[in-house]
Coordinates of C-alpha atoms and ligand atoms in Angstrom, one line a residue:
M1 CA -9.9 24.0 24.3
S2 CA -6.2 23.7 24.6
M3 CA -4.0 21.3 22.8
T4 CA -0.3 21.1 22.2
P5 CA 0.4 18.0 20.1
P6 CA 4.0 17.1 19.7
S7 CA 5.6 18.7 16.6
A8 CA 9.1 18.8 15.4
T9 CA 9.4 21.3 12.6
T10 CA 12.4 20.2 10.7
D11 CA 13.0 20.8 7.0
R12 CA 11.4 17.6 6.1
D13 CA 8.2 19.0 7.7
W14 CA 8.3 22.4 5.9
W15 CA 4.8 21.8 4.5
R16 CA 3.3 21.5 8.0
T17 CA 3.4 25.3 8.6
A18 CA 3.8 26.5 5.0
V19 CA 2.0 29.3 3.3
V20 CA 1.2 27.9 -0.2
Y21 CA 0.1 30.1 -3.1
Q22 CA -2.1 28.5 -5.7
V23 CA -1.3 29.6 -9.3
Y24 CA -4.0 29.0 -11.9
P25 CA -1.5 29.1 -14.7
R26 CA -3.7 30.3 -17.5
S27 CA -4.7 33.3 -15.5
F28 CA -1.5 34.4 -13.8
A29 CA 0.8 36.0 -16.4
D30 CA 1.0 35.7 -20.2
A31 CA 4.6 35.9 -21.4
N32 CA 4.0 35.4 -25.2
G33 CA 1.0 37.6 -25.7
D34 CA -1.5 35.0 -26.9
G35 CA -4.0 35.9 -24.1
I36 CA -3.3 32.7 -22.1
G37 CA -1.1 32.7 -19.0
D38 CA 1.9 30.3 -19.3
L39 CA 4.8 28.9 -17.4
P40 CA 7.3 31.5 -18.6
G41 CA 4.7 34.0 -17.3
V42 CA 4.8 32.4 -13.9
R43 CA 8.6 32.5 -14.0
S44 CA 8.6 36.2 -14.9
R45 CA 6.6 37.0 -11.8
L46 CA 8.5 35.0 -9.3
S47 CA 9.7 38.2 -7.6
H48 CA 6.1 39.0 -6.8
L49 CA 5.9 35.7 -5.0
A50 CA 9.2 36.0 -3.3
E51 CA 8.3 39.4 -2.0
L52 CA 5.0 38.0 -0.8
G53 CA 7.1 35.6 1.3
I54 CA 5.2 32.4 0.5
D55 CA 6.9 29.0 1.0
A56 CA 5.5 27.2 -2.0
I57 CA 3.5 27.5 -5.2
W58 CA 0.9 24.9 -6.2
L59 CA 0.4 24.9 -9.9
S60 CA -3.1 24.0 -11.1
P61 CA -2.8 21.7 -14.2
F62 CA -0.6 22.9 -17.0
Y63 CA -0.6 19.6 -18.8
P64 CA -1.7 19.1 -22.4
S65 CA -5.5 19.5 -22.4
P66 CA -8.4 20.3 -24.7
L67 CA -9.5 22.6 -21.8
A68 CA -13.0 21.1 -21.4
D69 CA -12.6 21.7 -17.7
G70 CA -9.9 24.3 -17.3
G71 CA -7.1 21.8 -17.7
Y72 CA -8.5 19.2 -15.3
D73 CA -9.1 17.1 -18.5
I74 CA -5.6 15.8 -19.3
T75 CA -4.3 14.1 -22.4
D76 CA -0.7 13.6 -21.1
H77 CA 0.0 13.7 -17.4
R78 CA 3.8 14.0 -18.0
D79 CA 4.1 17.0 -20.4
V80 CA 3.3 20.7 -20.6
D81 CA 0.5 22.0 -22.8
P82 CA 2.2 23.7 -25.8
R83 CA 0.1 26.8 -25.1
L84 CA 1.6 27.0 -21.6
G85 CA 5.2 26.2 -22.5
T86 CA 7.5 23.2 -22.6
L87 CA 9.1 20.8 -20.1
D88 CA 12.2 22.9 -20.4
D89 CA 10.1 25.9 -19.3
F90 CA 8.9 23.8 -16.4
D91 CA 12.4 22.9 -15.4
A92 CA 13.5 26.5 -15.6
L93 CA 10.6 27.5 -13.4
V94 CA 11.4 24.9 -10.8
T95 CA 15.1 25.9 -10.8
D96 CA 14.3 29.6 -10.4
A97 CA 11.7 29.0 -7.8
H98 CA 14.1 26.8 -5.7
E99 CA 16.7 29.5 -6.0
R100 CA 14.4 31.9 -4.4
G101 CA 13.5 29.4 -1.7
I102 CA 10.0 28.7 -3.1
K103 CA 8.9 25.0 -3.3
V104 CA 6.8 23.7 -6.2
I105 CA 3.7 21.6 -5.8
V106 CA 1.9 20.1 -8.9
D107 CA -1.6 18.9 -9.4
I108 CA -2.3 15.2 -9.9
V109 CA -5.7 14.4 -11.4
P110 CA -6.1 10.6 -11.0
N111 CA -9.9 10.2 -11.1
H112 CA -10.3 10.8 -14.9
T113 CA -8.5 11.7 -18.1
S114 CA -9.5 13.7 -21.0
D115 CA -11.6 11.9 -23.6
Q116 CA -8.7 12.8 -26.0
H117 CA -6.2 10.9 -23.9
P118 CA -4.6 8.1 -26.0
W119 CA -6.0 5.5 -23.6
F120 CA -9.6 6.6 -24.1
L121 CA -9.2 6.8 -27.9
E122 CA -7.9 3.3 -27.8
A123 CA -10.7 2.2 -25.6
L124 CA -13.3 3.5 -28.0
R125 CA -11.6 1.8 -31.0
A126 CA -11.0 -1.5 -29.2
G127 CA -14.7 -2.0 -28.4
P128 CA -16.7 -3.7 -25.7
G129 CA -15.0 -6.3 -23.4
S130 CA -11.5 -5.2 -24.4
A131 CA -8.6 -4.7 -22.0
E132 CA -8.4 -1.1 -23.3
R133 CA -11.9 -0.5 -22.1
R134 CA -11.1 -2.0 -18.7
R135 CA -9.0 1.1 -17.9
Y136 CA -12.2 3.1 -17.8
I137 CA -15.7 2.3 -16.6
F138 CA -17.7 1.1 -19.6
R139 CA -21.1 -0.7 -19.2
D140 CA -24.0 -1.7 -21.3
G141 CA -27.1 0.4 -20.8
T142 CA -30.4 -0.6 -19.3
G143 CA -33.9 -0.4 -20.6
P144 CA -35.0 -1.2 -24.2
G145 CA -31.9 -1.6 -26.4
G146 CA -29.7 -0.5 -23.6
S147 CA -30.8 3.1 -24.3
E148 CA -30.9 4.1 -20.6
P149 CA -27.8 4.8 -18.5
P150 CA -26.3 1.9 -16.6
A151 CA -27.0 3.6 -13.2
D152 CA -28.5 6.7 -11.8
W153 CA -25.1 8.4 -11.0
Q154 CA -25.1 12.1 -11.6
S155 CA -22.3 14.3 -12.8
H156 CA -20.9 17.0 -10.4
F157 CA -21.4 19.4 -13.3
G158 CA -25.0 18.5 -13.8
G159 CA -26.9 15.8 -15.7
S160 CA -26.2 12.0 -15.9
A161 CA -22.7 10.8 -15.2
W162 CA -23.0 8.4 -18.2
E163 CA -22.4 9.1 -21.9
R164 CA -23.3 6.7 -24.7
T165 CA -20.7 5.8 -27.3
D166 CA -21.3 5.1 -31.0
D167 CA -21.3 1.3 -30.4
G168 CA -24.0 1.6 -27.8
Q169 CA -22.0 1.1 -24.6
W170 CA -21.9 3.8 -22.0
Y171 CA -18.9 5.2 -20.0
C172 CA -18.9 6.9 -16.6
H173 CA -17.8 10.5 -16.1
L174 CA -18.4 12.0 -12.7
F175 CA -17.4 15.5 -14.1
A176 CA -17.8 16.7 -17.7
R177 CA -18.4 14.1 -20.5
E178 CA -15.0 15.0 -21.8
Q179 CA -13.6 13.5 -18.5
P180 CA -14.1 9.8 -18.5
D181 CA -13.4 8.2 -15.1
L182 CA -10.6 5.7 -14.8
N183 CA -11.0 2.3 -13.3
W184 CA -8.7 2.0 -10.3
D185 CA -9.2 -1.8 -10.2
D186 CA -7.0 -1.9 -13.3
E187 CA -3.3 -2.5 -12.5
Q188 CA -2.1 -0.4 -15.4
V189 CA -3.9 2.6 -14.1
R190 CA -2.3 2.2 -10.7
E191 CA 1.2 1.8 -12.3
Y192 CA 0.7 4.8 -14.5
F193 CA 0.1 7.1 -11.6
L194 CA 2.9 5.8 -9.5
D195 CA 5.2 6.4 -12.4
T196 CA 3.7 9.9 -12.9
L197 CA 4.4 10.8 -9.3
R198 CA 8.0 9.6 -9.9
F199 CA 8.2 11.5 -13.1
W200 CA 7.5 14.9 -11.4
A201 CA 9.4 14.1 -8.2
D202 CA 12.4 13.3 -10.3
R203 CA 12.1 16.7 -12.0
G204 CA 12.4 18.3 -8.6
V205 CA 8.8 19.0 -7.5
D206 CA 8.4 19.1 -3.8
G207 CA 4.8 17.9 -3.5
F208 CA 1.5 17.1 -5.0
R209 CA -2.1 18.3 -4.7
I210 CA -4.4 15.3 -5.4
D211 CA -7.6 16.2 -7.2
V212 CA -10.9 14.5 -6.2
A213 CA -8.9 12.2 -3.9
H214 CA -11.9 10.5 -2.4
S215 CA -13.4 9.1 -5.6
L216 CA -10.8 6.7 -7.0
A217 CA -12.1 3.5 -5.4
K218 CA -15.6 2.7 -6.5
D219 CA -17.9 -0.3 -6.0
L220 CA -18.3 -1.5 -9.5
S221 CA -19.9 -4.8 -8.7
H222 CA -22.9 -5.9 -10.7
P223 CA -25.6 -4.6 -10.6
L224 CA -24.2 -1.1 -10.1
R225 CA -25.6 0.5 -6.9
S226 CA -27.7 3.6 -6.8
Q227 CA -26.0 7.0 -5.9
P228 CA -28.2 9.8 -7.2
D229 CA -27.3 12.4 -4.7
L230 CA -23.7 13.7 -4.8
D231 CA -24.1 16.4 -2.2
R232 CA -25.5 14.4 0.7
V233 CA -23.4 13.7 3.7
L234 CA -21.6 10.5 3.0
P235 CA -22.2 7.4 5.2
L236 CA -19.6 7.2 7.9
D237 CA -18.8 3.5 7.3
G238 CA -17.3 3.9 3.8
S239 CA -20.3 2.2 2.1
D240 CA -21.0 4.8 -0.6
P241 CA -20.5 3.2 -4.0
L242 CA -18.6 6.2 -5.4
Y243 CA -17.0 8.2 -2.7
D244 CA -14.7 7.9 0.3
R245 CA -14.6 4.1 0.3
D246 CA -12.1 2.4 2.7
E247 CA -10.1 0.9 -0.2
V248 CA -9.1 4.3 -1.5
H249 CA -6.8 4.6 1.5
E250 CA -4.8 1.6 0.3
I251 CA -4.0 3.6 -2.9
Y252 CA -2.6 6.4 -0.9
R253 CA -0.5 4.1 1.3
S254 CA 1.1 2.9 -1.9
W255 CA 1.7 6.5 -3.0
R256 CA 3.3 7.3 0.4
K257 CA 5.9 4.7 -0.4
V258 CA 6.8 6.6 -3.5
F259 CA 6.9 10.0 -1.7
D260 CA 9.3 8.4 0.9
E261 CA 11.7 7.2 -1.9
Y262 CA 12.8 10.8 -2.0
D263 CA 14.8 12.9 0.4
P264 CA 13.2 15.0 1.7
P265 CA 10.0 13.0 1.2
R266 CA 7.6 14.6 -1.2
M267 CA 4.5 16.1 0.5
A268 CA 0.9 15.7 -0.7
V269 CA -2.5 17.3 0.1
A270 CA -5.8 15.7 -0.7
E271 CA -8.7 17.5 -2.2
T272 CA -12.0 15.9 -1.1
W273 CA -14.9 18.2 -1.8
T274 CA -17.7 16.6 0.3
P275 CA -19.5 17.8 3.3
T276 CA -16.8 17.6 6.0
S277 CA -17.0 14.7 8.3
S278 CA -14.6 13.0 10.6
R279 CA -13.7 10.7 7.7
T280 CA -12.5 13.7 5.6
Y281 CA -9.4 14.0 7.8
L282 CA -8.3 10.4 7.3
Y283 CA -6.6 11.3 4.0
G284 CA -4.1 13.3 6.0
R285 CA -2.9 10.4 8.0
P286 CA 0.9 10.3 8.1
D287 CA 1.2 7.0 6.2
E288 CA -1.1 8.4 3.5
L289 CA -1.1 11.9 2.0
G290 CA -0.2 13.7 5.2
Q291 CA -2.5 16.6 4.5
V292 CA -6.0 17.1 3.4
F293 CA -7.7 20.4 2.5
D294 CA -10.2 21.4 5.2
F295 CA -12.8 23.4 3.3
S296 CA -15.0 24.0 6.3
L297 CA -13.4 27.4 6.9
L298 CA -13.9 28.3 3.3
K299 CA -17.6 27.2 3.5
A300 CA -18.2 29.1 6.7
E301 CA -19.8 32.6 6.5
W302 CA -18.7 35.8 8.1
H303 CA -20.2 34.9 11.5
P304 CA -18.5 34.4 14.8
D305 CA -20.2 31.1 15.7
Q306 CA -19.6 29.5 12.4
L307 CA -15.9 30.5 12.4
R308 CA -15.4 29.3 16.0
T309 CA -17.1 26.0 15.3
V310 CA -15.1 25.1 12.2
I311 CA -11.8 26.1 13.7
S312 CA -12.4 24.0 16.8
R313 CA -13.5 21.0 14.8
S314 CA -10.6 21.2 12.4
I315 CA -8.0 21.4 15.1
E316 CA -9.5 18.6 17.1
E317 CA -9.9 16.3 14.1
H318 CA -6.5 16.9 12.7
T319 CA -4.9 16.4 16.1
S320 CA -6.6 13.1 16.5
I321 CA -5.2 11.7 13.3
G322 CA -1.7 13.3 13.4
G323 CA -2.2 15.0 10.1
A324 CA -1.1 18.6 9.4
M325 CA -3.7 21.2 9.5
T326 CA -4.7 23.2 6.5
W327 CA -6.7 26.4 6.0
V328 CA -8.2 27.7 2.8
L329 CA -10.4 30.8 2.1
S330 CA -10.4 30.9 -1.7
S331 CA -9.6 28.7 -4.6
H332 CA -10.3 28.4 -8.4
D333 CA -13.5 26.5 -7.5
V334 CA -15.4 29.0 -5.4
P335 CA -16.3 32.7 -5.5
R336 CA -13.5 34.9 -4.0
H337 CA -13.7 35.3 -0.2
A338 CA -13.8 39.1 -0.4
T339 CA -17.0 38.8 -2.3
R340 CA -18.5 36.1 -0.2
Y341 CA -18.0 37.9 3.1
A342 CA -19.5 41.1 1.8
L343 CA -22.8 39.4 1.3
P344 CA -25.3 38.9 4.1
V345 CA -25.1 35.6 6.0
G346 CA -27.4 33.1 4.2
T347 CA -27.1 34.6 0.8
D348 CA -27.5 32.0 -1.9
L349 CA -24.2 32.4 -3.8
D350 CA -25.4 30.6 -6.9
A351 CA -28.4 32.8 -7.2
W352 CA -26.3 35.9 -6.5
L353 CA -23.9 34.9 -9.3
S354 CA -26.7 34.1 -11.7
S355 CA -28.0 37.6 -11.1
D356 CA -24.6 39.0 -12.2
G357 CA -24.2 40.1 -8.6
T358 CA -27.3 42.3 -8.6
L359 CA -29.5 40.3 -6.2
V360 CA -27.8 41.9 -3.2
P361 CA -25.6 45.0 -3.7
L362 CA -22.0 44.5 -2.7
D363 CA -20.0 47.2 -0.8
P364 CA -16.4 46.9 -1.8
E365 CA -15.3 48.5 1.4
V366 CA -17.1 46.0 3.5
A367 CA -15.6 43.3 1.3
A368 CA -12.0 44.6 1.8
R369 CA -12.4 45.0 5.6
R370 CA -13.8 41.5 6.2
A371 CA -11.5 39.8 3.7
R372 CA -8.4 41.4 5.3
A373 CA -9.6 40.4 8.8
A374 CA -10.3 36.8 7.7
T375 CA -6.8 36.5 6.2
V376 CA -5.2 37.8 9.4
L377 CA -7.3 35.2 11.2
M378 CA -6.3 32.4 8.9
L379 CA -2.6 33.2 8.9
A380 CA -2.7 33.0 12.7
L381 CA -4.0 29.5 12.8
P382 CA -1.7 26.6 13.4
G383 CA -0.8 24.5 10.4
S384 CA -0.5 25.6 6.7
A385 CA -2.5 28.1 4.8
Y386 CA -3.3 27.9 1.1
L387 CA -3.8 31.2 -0.7
Y388 CA -5.3 31.6 -4.1
Q389 CA -3.8 34.0 -6.7
G390 CA -5.3 37.5 -6.6
E391 CA -6.5 37.3 -3.0
E392 CA -3.3 39.2 -2.0
L393 CA -4.6 42.0 -4.2
G394 CA -8.0 42.0 -2.5
L395 CA -9.6 40.9 -5.8
L396 CA -13.4 40.5 -5.9
E397 CA -15.2 37.9 -7.9
A398 CA -15.9 39.1 -11.5
A399 CA -19.6 38.4 -11.0
D400 CA -21.0 39.9 -14.2
L401 CA -19.1 38.1 -16.9
P402 CA -21.4 37.9 -19.9
A403 CA -22.9 34.4 -20.6
D404 CA -21.2 34.1 -24.0
V405 CA -17.7 34.3 -22.6
L406 CA -18.2 31.6 -19.8
Q407 CA -16.0 28.5 -20.2
D408 CA -16.7 26.5 -17.1
P409 CA -18.6 23.3 -18.2
V410 CA -20.9 23.8 -15.2
H411 CA -22.7 26.6 -17.1
E412 CA -23.5 24.4 -20.1
R413 CA -24.2 21.2 -18.2
T414 CA -26.7 22.8 -15.8
G415 CA -28.6 24.2 -18.8
H416 CA -27.3 27.7 -17.8
Q417 CA -28.8 27.4 -14.3
L418 CA -25.4 27.9 -12.7
K419 CA -22.9 30.4 -13.8
G420 CA -19.9 28.4 -12.9
R421 CA -16.4 29.2 -11.7
D422 CA -15.0 31.6 -14.3
G423 CA -15.6 34.6 -12.1
C424 CA -12.6 33.7 -9.9
R425 CA -10.4 32.7 -12.8
V426 CA -10.2 36.0 -14.6
P427 CA -6.5 36.9 -15.4
L428 CA -4.7 38.9 -12.8
P429 CA -4.2 42.7 -13.0
W430 CA -0.6 43.6 -12.6
T431 CA -0.7 47.2 -13.6
P432 CA -3.5 49.8 -13.4
E433 CA -3.6 50.3 -17.1
G434 CA -2.3 48.8 -20.3
S435 CA -3.4 45.8 -22.3
S436 CA -5.1 43.4 -20.0
F437 CA -3.7 45.3 -17.0
G438 CA -0.3 43.9 -17.4
F439 CA -1.4 40.3 -17.7
G440 CA 0.0 40.1 -21.2
D441 CA 0.4 42.1 -24.4
N442 CA -2.6 41.0 -26.1
G443 CA -5.8 40.7 -24.2
S444 CA -6.9 37.8 -22.0
W445 CA -8.8 34.6 -22.5
L446 CA -11.5 35.8 -20.1
P447 CA -12.4 39.5 -20.2
Q448 CA -11.3 41.6 -17.2
P449 CA -13.8 44.0 -15.7
A450 CA -12.8 47.7 -16.0
W451 CA -12.5 47.9 -12.2
F452 CA -9.7 45.3 -12.2
G453 CA -7.1 48.0 -12.7
A454 CA -7.9 49.5 -9.3
Y455 CA -6.7 46.2 -7.7
A456 CA -3.4 46.0 -9.7
A457 CA -0.4 44.6 -8.0
A458 CA 2.2 47.3 -8.9
P459 CA 0.8 50.3 -7.1
Q460 CA 0.0 48.3 -4.1
G461 CA 3.6 47.3 -3.5
G462 CA 5.0 49.7 -0.9
R463 CA 1.8 51.5 -0.4
A464 CA 1.0 51.6 3.3
G465 CA -2.4 50.1 4.0
S466 CA -2.7 48.2 0.7
T467 CA -3.9 44.6 0.8
L468 CA -0.7 43.4 -0.8
E469 CA 1.4 45.0 2.0
L470 CA -0.9 43.5 4.6
Y471 CA -0.2 40.0 3.1
R472 CA 3.5 40.7 2.9
Q473 CA 3.7 41.9 6.5
A474 CA 1.5 39.1 7.9
I475 CA 3.5 36.4 6.1
A476 CA 6.8 37.8 7.2
L477 CA 5.6 38.3 10.8
R478 CA 4.2 34.8 10.9
R479 CA 7.6 33.4 9.9
S480 CA 9.2 35.2 12.8
L481 CA 6.7 34.0 15.4
V482 CA 7.0 30.5 16.8
Q483 CA 5.0 28.1 14.7
D484 CA 4.2 25.1 16.9
E485 CA 0.7 23.8 16.9
H486 CA -0.3 25.3 20.2
F487 CA -3.8 26.8 20.0
A488 CA -6.2 27.8 22.8
W489 CA -9.4 29.8 22.8
I490 CA -9.6 32.7 25.3
D491 CA -13.1 33.7 26.4
T492 CA -13.7 37.4 25.7
G493 CA -17.1 37.5 27.3
D494 CA -18.3 38.8 24.0
A495 CA -19.7 36.2 21.6
E496 CA -18.8 38.4 18.6
V497 CA -15.1 38.7 19.5
L498 CA -12.9 35.7 18.9
R499 CA -9.6 35.5 20.7
F500 CA -7.0 32.7 20.8
E501 CA -3.5 32.2 22.1
R502 CA -0.7 30.8 20.0
S503 CA 2.8 29.8 21.1
E504 CA 5.2 32.1 22.9
G505 CA 2.7 34.5 24.1
W506 CA 1.2 35.8 20.9
Q507 CA -2.5 36.0 20.4
C508 CA -5.0 36.8 17.7
M509 CA -8.3 38.7 18.1
V510 CA -11.0 39.0 15.6
N511 CA -13.7 41.6 16.1
L512 CA -16.9 40.6 14.3
S513 CA -19.0 43.1 16.3
A514 CA -20.2 46.5 15.2
R515 CA -18.2 48.4 17.7
P516 CA -14.5 48.8 18.5
V517 CA -12.9 46.7 21.2
P518 CA -9.7 47.2 23.2
V519 CA -6.7 45.1 22.3
P520 CA -5.3 43.8 25.6
G521 CA -1.6 44.0 24.7
Q522 CA 1.0 45.2 22.3
L523 CA -0.1 45.2 18.7
L524 CA 2.0 43.3 16.2
L525 CA -0.3 43.5 13.2
T526 CA -3.8 44.6 12.4
S527 CA -5.9 44.1 9.3
E528 CA -7.0 47.7 9.4
P529 CA -5.6 49.8 6.6
G530 CA -3.0 52.2 7.8
S531 CA -2.2 50.5 11.1
E532 CA 0.9 48.5 10.2
P533 CA 3.4 48.0 13.0
G534 CA 5.5 51.2 13.2
S535 CA 2.6 53.4 12.3
E536 CA 0.9 55.5 15.1
T537 CA -1.5 52.7 16.0
G538 CA 1.2 50.1 15.9
R539 CA 3.1 51.8 18.6
T540 CA 0.2 52.1 21.0
A541 CA 0.4 49.5 23.7
Y542 CA -3.4 49.4 24.3
A543 CA -5.0 50.1 21.0
E544 CA -8.6 49.7 19.9
L545 CA -9.5 47.2 17.2
S546 CA -12.3 48.6 15.0
S547 CA -15.3 46.7 13.9
E548 CA -14.6 43.8 11.5
A549 CA -10.9 43.8 12.0
A550 CA -8.4 41.3 13.3
A551 CA -5.1 41.8 15.2
W552 CA -2.1 39.9 16.4
F553 CA -0.7 41.1 19.6
R554 CA 1.5 40.2 22.6
P555 CA -0.8 40.1 25.6
A556 CA -0.1 42.5 28.4
R557 CA 1.7 40.9 31.4
E558 CA -1.2 41.1 33.8
E559 CA -3.3 39.1 31.3
Ligands
GLC1 C1 -11.5 19.4 -8.6 C2 -10.9 20.7 -9.2 C3 -11.9 21.3 -10.1 C4 -12.2 20.3 -11.2 C5 -12.6 18.9 -10.7 C6 -12.5 17.8 -11.7 O1 -12.6 19.6 -7.8 O2 -10.5 21.5 -8.2 O3 -11.5 22.5 -10.6 O4 -13.2 20.8 -12.0 O5 -11.7 18.5 -9.6 O6 -11.2 17.5 -12.0
CA2 CA1 0.7 32.8 -23.3

């Protein structure tokens, strides 16, 4: 496969090749010692991000929220939660980030609000049939006395997607019951979000990450249609009542007009968590959001065929719609990739987490080796890469958090069947010792395991072979290499060794086999600890790449 789509990387297109770093604000750094990370904390750690060399940060929600779903339940989309700071703190963060050349992306959560949002409280008060209720999805129940839910829709977090109110009507919530779904047929809802985009764009934000982007348009015609299975592959004709309907694209075309009111135009990236299909990529069309997360790399296991397949598909699909490619290995919603790759192919991650990580023992050295190789692979791919805070430290999932500290609603709503996502949201270790390992002065909202200190940021800085140094070097080197969208596989004759060519004669090789393989050229970077460019291995023209390692190199001339 070889493809070189036209691409002009001007400043307006910075996001097409960006390395974006996801900050989960409550878990990044706590400036005022209340155990909760905050915006001044992010600001105080900007030098870490600048040294990492990333192009942008994406801030997960920092808006006022009762925290029923980690801040994705919002009571005011245009303010800062007082526990996380103020709008002034936000402005100061944007100013400082911009001064350091770091762009800022904020999270927009348009599918639902908090049940404490003024609109929802008004809707409850105003009663059935009111204009206030029309902003949400209220229906009478079925069965005797309307005591059964209006439809069989299920919540992503377990159980029915319907909750009954005191006056007997039901409302729809595709996530927690504290997250009522908005009705996107309502004009006020549409206006509210257009104005919210302008509000943040006017404050200087450079882009938006759109939460659950595929679910805003729903078929709410009477009688409501059945959709009991959220996880199935969606129909390819947009006919699902809840997800990925054709009409949702109209909404994003109207948002694009707002993005384009600004100079440079604001960027956006869609989150659509469904089995990936050719329709997934449509959100990234240039007249819509421009970018969509491709989670297929994140869902693939440490296996050459899986990696090859998802990379090929993603590049082909993106090229066909003209959207900008995205790659993700970790986020606040999935177990950290170092942990995932250390487990045997086929491991049931949910079961593994429920066993507190005892079902299959995890070897931290295997985890580090594979995670570093995967990162070197991801950063070599054309397009933009999204990093999740802590992966640059090599952090593992905190798999054995005790049940009584878990906060993710998934745990409660599945009757404790699933552990949920807290294990990747544990506050970061900045120093090997001290209260909450330098996260703050006074503990942390989720307990940090004792081994967290060994992954602290401070001692990794400047330490040859550390994961942090690998990230810094890879990101810096990536910036200096030509970043067009050229990509072509090269057959290695070995199914376990992936190799591809990028622009201007640089290539990447990933050795997923159990034996070392020769690197046919001059090494630029390898994922192996202790073999940074300039070290002994780095100077060798024809080096060996050990098992489960990845390298960037300039191919030898005879190649
Ligand atoms: C997205 C977020 C996730 C959140 C959900 C509901 O999937 O990434 O964290 O729980 O939307 O807003
Ligand atoms: Ca705090």
